[in-house]
CSV table of C-alpha atoms and ligand atoms in Angstrom, one decimal:
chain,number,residue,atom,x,y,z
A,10,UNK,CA,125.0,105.6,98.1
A,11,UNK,CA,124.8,102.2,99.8
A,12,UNK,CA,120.8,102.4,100.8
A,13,UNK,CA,119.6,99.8,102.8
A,14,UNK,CA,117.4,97.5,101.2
A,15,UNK,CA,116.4,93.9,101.5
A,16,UNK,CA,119.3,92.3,99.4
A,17,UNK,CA,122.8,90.4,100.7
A,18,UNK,CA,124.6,93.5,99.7
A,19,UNK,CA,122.6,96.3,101.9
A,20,UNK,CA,120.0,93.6,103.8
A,21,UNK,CA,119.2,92.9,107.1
A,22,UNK,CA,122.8,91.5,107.8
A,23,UNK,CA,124.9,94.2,107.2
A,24,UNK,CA,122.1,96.9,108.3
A,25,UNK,CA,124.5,97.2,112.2
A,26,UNK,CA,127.1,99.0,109.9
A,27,UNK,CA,125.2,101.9,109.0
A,28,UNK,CA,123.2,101.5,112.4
A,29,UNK,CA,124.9,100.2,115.2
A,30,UNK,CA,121.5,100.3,116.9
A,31,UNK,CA,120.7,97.0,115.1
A,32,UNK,CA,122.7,95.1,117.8
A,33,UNK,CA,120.6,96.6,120.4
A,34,UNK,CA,119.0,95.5,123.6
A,35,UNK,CA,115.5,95.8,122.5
A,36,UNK,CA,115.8,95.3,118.3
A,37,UNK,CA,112.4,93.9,116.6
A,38,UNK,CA,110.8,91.8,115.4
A,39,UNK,CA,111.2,88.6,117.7
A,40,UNK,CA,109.5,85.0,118.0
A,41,UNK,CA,106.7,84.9,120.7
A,42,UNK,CA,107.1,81.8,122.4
A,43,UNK,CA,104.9,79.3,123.0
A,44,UNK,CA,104.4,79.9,127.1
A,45,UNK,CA,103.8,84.1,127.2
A,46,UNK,CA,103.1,84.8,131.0
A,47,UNK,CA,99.1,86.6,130.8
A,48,UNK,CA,98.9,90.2,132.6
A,49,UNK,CA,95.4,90.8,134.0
A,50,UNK,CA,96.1,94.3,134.4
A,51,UNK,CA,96.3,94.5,130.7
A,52,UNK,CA,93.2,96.1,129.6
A,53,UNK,CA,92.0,96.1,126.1
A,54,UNK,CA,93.2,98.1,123.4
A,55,UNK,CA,91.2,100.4,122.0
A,56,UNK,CA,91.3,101.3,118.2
A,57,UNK,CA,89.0,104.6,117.3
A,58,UNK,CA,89.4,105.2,113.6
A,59,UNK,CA,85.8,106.1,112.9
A,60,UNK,CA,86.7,109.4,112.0
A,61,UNK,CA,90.3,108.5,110.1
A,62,UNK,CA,91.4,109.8,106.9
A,63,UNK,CA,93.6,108.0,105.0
A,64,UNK,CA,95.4,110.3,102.3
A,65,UNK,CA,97.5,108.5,99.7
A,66,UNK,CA,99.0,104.8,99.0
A,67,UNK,CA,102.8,104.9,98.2
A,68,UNK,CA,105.6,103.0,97.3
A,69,UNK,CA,108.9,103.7,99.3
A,70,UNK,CA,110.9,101.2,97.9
A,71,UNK,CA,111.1,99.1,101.2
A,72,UNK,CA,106.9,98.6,101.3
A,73,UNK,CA,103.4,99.6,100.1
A,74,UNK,CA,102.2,102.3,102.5
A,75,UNK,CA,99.2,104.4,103.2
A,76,UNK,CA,99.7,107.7,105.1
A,77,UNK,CA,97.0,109.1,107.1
A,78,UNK,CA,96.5,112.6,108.3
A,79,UNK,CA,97.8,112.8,111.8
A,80,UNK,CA,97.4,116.6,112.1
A,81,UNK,CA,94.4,116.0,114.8
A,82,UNK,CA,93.1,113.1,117.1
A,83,UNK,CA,91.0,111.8,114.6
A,84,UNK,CA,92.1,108.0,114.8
A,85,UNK,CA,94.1,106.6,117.2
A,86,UNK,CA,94.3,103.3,119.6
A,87,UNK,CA,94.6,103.6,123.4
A,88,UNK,CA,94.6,101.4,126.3
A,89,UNK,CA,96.2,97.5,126.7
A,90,UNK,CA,99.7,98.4,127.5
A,91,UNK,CA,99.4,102.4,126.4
A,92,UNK,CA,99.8,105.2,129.0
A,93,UNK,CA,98.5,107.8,126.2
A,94,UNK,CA,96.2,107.6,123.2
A,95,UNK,CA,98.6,107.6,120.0
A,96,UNK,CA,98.0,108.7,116.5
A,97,UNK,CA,97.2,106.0,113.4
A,98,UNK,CA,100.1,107.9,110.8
A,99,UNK,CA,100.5,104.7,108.2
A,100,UNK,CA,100.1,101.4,107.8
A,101,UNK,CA,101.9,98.9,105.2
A,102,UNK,CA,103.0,95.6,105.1
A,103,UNK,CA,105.9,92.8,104.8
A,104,UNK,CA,105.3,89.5,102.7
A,105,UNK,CA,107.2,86.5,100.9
A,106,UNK,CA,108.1,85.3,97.9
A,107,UNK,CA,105.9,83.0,95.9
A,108,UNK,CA,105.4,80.3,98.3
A,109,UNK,CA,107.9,81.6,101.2
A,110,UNK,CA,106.3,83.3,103.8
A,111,UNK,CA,107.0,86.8,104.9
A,112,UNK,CA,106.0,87.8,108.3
A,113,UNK,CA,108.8,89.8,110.9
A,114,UNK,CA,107.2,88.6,114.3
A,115,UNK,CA,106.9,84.4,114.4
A,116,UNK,CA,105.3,82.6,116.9
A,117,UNK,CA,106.8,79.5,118.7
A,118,UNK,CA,109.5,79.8,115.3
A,119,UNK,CA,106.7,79.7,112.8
A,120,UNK,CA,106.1,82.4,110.1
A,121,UNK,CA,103.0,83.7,108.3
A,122,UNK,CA,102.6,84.5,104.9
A,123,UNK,CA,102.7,88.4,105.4
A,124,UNK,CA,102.7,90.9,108.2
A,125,UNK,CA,100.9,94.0,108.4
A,126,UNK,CA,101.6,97.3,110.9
A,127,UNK,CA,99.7,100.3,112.0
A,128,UNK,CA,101.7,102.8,113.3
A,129,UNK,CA,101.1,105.2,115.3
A,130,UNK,CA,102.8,107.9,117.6
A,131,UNK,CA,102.5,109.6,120.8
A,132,UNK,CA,101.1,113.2,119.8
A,133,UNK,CA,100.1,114.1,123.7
A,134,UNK,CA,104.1,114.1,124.7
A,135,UNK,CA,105.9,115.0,121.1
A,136,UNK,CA,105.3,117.5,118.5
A,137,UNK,CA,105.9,115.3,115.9
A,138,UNK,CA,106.3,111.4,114.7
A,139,UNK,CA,109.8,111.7,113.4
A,140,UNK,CA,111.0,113.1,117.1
A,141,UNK,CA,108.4,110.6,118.9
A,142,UNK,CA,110.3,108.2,116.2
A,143,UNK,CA,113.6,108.8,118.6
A,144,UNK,CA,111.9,108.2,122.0
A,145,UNK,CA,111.4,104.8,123.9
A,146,UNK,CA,107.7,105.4,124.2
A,147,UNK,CA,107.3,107.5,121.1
A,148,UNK,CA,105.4,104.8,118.6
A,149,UNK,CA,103.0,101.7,119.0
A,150,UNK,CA,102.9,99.7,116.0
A,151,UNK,CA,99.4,97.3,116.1
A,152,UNK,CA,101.3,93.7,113.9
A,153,UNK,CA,98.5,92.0,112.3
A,154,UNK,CA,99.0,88.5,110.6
A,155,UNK,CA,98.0,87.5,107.5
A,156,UNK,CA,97.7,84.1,106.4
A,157,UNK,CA,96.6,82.7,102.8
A,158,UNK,CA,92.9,81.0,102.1
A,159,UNK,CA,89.7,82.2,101.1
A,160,UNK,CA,90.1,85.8,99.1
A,161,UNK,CA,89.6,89.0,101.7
A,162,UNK,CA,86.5,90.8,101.2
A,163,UNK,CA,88.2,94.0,101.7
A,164,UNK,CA,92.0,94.0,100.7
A,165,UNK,CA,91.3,94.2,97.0
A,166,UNK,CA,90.9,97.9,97.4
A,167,UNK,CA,94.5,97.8,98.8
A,168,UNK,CA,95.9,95.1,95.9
A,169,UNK,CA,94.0,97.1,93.3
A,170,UNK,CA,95.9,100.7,94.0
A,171,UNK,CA,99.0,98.8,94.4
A,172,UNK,CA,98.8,98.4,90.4
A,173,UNK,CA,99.5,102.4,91.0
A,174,UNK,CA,102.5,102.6,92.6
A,175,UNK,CA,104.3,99.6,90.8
A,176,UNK,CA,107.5,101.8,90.8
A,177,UNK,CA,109.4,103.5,93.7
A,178,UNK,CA,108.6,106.9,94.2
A,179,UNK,CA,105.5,106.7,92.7
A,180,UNK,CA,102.3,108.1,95.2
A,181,UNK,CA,98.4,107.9,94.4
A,182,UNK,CA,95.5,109.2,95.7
A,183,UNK,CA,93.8,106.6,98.6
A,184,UNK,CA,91.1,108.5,100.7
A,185,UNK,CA,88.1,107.0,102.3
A,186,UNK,CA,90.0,103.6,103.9
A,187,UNK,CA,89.3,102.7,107.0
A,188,UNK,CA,92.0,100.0,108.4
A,189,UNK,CA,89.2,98.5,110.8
A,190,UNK,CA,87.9,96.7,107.9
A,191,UNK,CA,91.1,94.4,108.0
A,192,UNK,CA,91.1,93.7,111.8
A,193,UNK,CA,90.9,90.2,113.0
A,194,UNK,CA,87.2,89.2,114.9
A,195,UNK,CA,89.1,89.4,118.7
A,196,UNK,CA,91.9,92.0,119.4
A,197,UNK,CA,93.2,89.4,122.1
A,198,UNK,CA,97.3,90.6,121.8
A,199,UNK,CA,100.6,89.6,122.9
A,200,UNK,CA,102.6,92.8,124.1
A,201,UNK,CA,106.8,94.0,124.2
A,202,UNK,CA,109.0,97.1,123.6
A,203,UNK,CA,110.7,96.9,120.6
A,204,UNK,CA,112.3,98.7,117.7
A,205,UNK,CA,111.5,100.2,114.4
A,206,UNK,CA,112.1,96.6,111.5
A,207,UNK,CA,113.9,98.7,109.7
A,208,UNK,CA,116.2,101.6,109.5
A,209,UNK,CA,116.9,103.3,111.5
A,210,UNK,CA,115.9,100.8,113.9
A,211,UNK,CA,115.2,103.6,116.5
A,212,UNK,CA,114.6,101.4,120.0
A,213,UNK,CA,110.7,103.5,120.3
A,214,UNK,CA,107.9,100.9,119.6
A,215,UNK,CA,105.6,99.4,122.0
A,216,UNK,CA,104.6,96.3,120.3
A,217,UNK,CA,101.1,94.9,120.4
A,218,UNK,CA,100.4,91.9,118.3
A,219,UNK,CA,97.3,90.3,117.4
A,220,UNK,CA,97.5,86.8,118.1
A,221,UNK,CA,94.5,86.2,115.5
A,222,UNK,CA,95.6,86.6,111.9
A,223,UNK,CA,92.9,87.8,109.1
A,224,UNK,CA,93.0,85.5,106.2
A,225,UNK,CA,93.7,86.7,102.2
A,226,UNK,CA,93.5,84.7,99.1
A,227,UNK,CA,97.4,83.7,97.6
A,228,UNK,CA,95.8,85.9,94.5
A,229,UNK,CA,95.6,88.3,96.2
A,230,UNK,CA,99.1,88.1,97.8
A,231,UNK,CA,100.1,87.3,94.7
A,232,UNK,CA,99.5,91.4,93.5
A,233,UNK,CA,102.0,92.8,96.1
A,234,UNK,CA,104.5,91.5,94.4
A,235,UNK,CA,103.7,92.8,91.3
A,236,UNK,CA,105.3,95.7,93.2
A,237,UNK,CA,108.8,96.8,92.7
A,238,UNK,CA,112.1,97.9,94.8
A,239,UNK,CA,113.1,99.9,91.9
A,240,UNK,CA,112.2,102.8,90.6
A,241,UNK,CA,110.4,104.0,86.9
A,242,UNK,CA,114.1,104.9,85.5
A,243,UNK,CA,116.2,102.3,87.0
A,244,UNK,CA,117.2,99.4,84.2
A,245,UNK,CA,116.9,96.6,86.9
A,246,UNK,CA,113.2,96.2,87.9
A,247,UNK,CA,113.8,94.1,91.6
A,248,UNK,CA,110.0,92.5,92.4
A,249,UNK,CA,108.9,93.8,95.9
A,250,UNK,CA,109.3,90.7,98.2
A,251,UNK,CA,110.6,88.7,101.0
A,252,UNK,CA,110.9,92.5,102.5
A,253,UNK,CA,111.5,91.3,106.4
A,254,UNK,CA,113.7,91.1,108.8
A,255,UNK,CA,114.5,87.9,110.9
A,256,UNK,CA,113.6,87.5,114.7
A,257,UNK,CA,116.2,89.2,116.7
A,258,UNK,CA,118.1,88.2,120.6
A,259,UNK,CA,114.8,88.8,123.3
A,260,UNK,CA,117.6,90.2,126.2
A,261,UNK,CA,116.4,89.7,128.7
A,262,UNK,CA,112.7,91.6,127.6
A,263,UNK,CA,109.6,90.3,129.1
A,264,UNK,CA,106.3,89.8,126.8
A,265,UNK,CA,102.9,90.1,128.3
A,266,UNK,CA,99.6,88.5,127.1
A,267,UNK,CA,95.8,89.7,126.9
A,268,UNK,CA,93.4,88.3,128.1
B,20,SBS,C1,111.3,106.9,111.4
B,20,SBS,C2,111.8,107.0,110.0
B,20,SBS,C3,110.8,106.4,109.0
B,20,SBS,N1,110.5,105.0,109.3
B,20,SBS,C4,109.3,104.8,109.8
B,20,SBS,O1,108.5,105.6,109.9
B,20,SBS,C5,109.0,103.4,110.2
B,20,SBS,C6,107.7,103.1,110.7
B,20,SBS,C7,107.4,101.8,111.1
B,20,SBS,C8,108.3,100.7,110.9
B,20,SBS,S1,107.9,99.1,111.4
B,20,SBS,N2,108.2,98.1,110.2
B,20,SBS,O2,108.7,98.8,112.5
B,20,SBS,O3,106.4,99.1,111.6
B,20,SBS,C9,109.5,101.0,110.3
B,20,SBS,C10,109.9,102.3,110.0
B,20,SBS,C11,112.0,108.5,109.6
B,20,SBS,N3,113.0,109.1,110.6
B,20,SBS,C12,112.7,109.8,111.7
B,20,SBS,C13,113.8,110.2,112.4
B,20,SBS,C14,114.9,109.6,111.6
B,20,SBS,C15,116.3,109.7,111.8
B,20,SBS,C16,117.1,109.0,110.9
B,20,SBS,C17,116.6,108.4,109.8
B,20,SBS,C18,115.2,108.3,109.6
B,20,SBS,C19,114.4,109.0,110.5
B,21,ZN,ZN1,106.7,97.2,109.3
């Protein structure tokens, strides 16, 4: 049927028909404006993955993801704005097109070139992510911004299985990654409740974004979209790009700073 996807027939504009909850009162991503009022009861946040095991990289025809095994506490981020500790399940990213930048979140209306997310869930009140998925403090997703210079020392390991899982559908074998490696120096963050970017848009994310971005080479950029939308037996092969959606209406919601 009529998936959603990223182009003008099933994008981000027509996405409210097949989920009304995309007209919401707290959608993501949004713009951070210039003037964020700072909360010094927000305490730092905390991100334990010493012990994390990443499992596989995938393609789900909407990103590049790696999935972690969130069957114990192994990794997962706590404090800043976070009542509970919560469980690193995947991360993946959203970028451009060649030249275009790609990020969801923006800050004072500017973009960055691409837009990574950790996501994790609240294992101490759900049984599992897709029903933490439904609730309004179910998931924290940590938004990391990339932006294009020098090469990063680490991501090749990322850009290099992505040659893998070219075609939607297609999985890999990706164990031994830690996602510390692709943290910014200072976790200084910018914090709101928010949505899920894409379908089903469930209302469930505590937001905390990093308001330093890590820095990657347009080379290596340049290798996620070497991915595709479309899968092995599909005639069209779509490149894998400009897979974001625009800032949405704040309503009303307040955003808190870090230090
Ligand atoms: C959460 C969905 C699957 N989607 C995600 O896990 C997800 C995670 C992070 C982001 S982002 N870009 O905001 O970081 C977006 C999507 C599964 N699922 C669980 C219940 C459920 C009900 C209907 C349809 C799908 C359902
Ligand atoms: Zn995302």
């Amino acid at each position: 049927g009529n998936h959603w996807g990223y182009s003008k027939e099933n994008g981000p504009d027509v996405w409210h028909k097949n989920y009304p909850v995309a007209l919401g009162s707290r959608q993501s991503p949004i713009d951070i404006p210039r003037q964020v009022s700072h909360d010094p009861s927000l305490g730092p946040i905390v991100l334990d993955y010493d012990h994390c095991t990443s499992i596989n990289i995938s393609n789900n025809g909407h990103s590049v993801v790696v999935n972690f095994d969130d069957t114990d506490d192994r990794s997962v981020i706590h404090g800043g704005p976070l009542e509970n500790p919560y469980r690193l399940k995947q991360f993946h990213f959203h970028w451009g097109g060649k030249g275009c930048d790609g990020s969801e979140h923006t800050v004072a209306g500017n973009s960055y070139a691409s837009e990574l997310h950790l996501v994790h869930w609240n294992a101490v009140k759900y049984q599992s992510f897709d029903q933490a998925a439904t609730a309004p403090d179910g998931l924290a997703v940590v938004g990391i911004f990339l932006e294009t210079g020098d090469d990063h020392r680490w991501l090749h390991t990322i850009t290099d299985a992505m040659y893998m899982v070219k075609y939607k559908g297609s999985v890999t074998d990706f164990k031994g990654f830690n996602p510390k490696c692709l943290l910014p120096s200072n976790l200084h963050f910018w914090t709101y409740l928010g949505s899920l970017t894409t379908p089903p848009l469930h209302e469930s994310v505590t937001w905390i974004l990093l308001k330093e971005p890590i820095v990657v080479s347009e080379k290596q950029l340049g290798k996620f979209r070497l991915v595709l939308f479309t899968g092995e037996e599909e005639d069209q092969r779509l490149r894998m790009e400009n897979n974001f959606r625009t800032p949405q209406p704040l309503k009303g919601r307040r955003i808190r700073s870090s230090n």
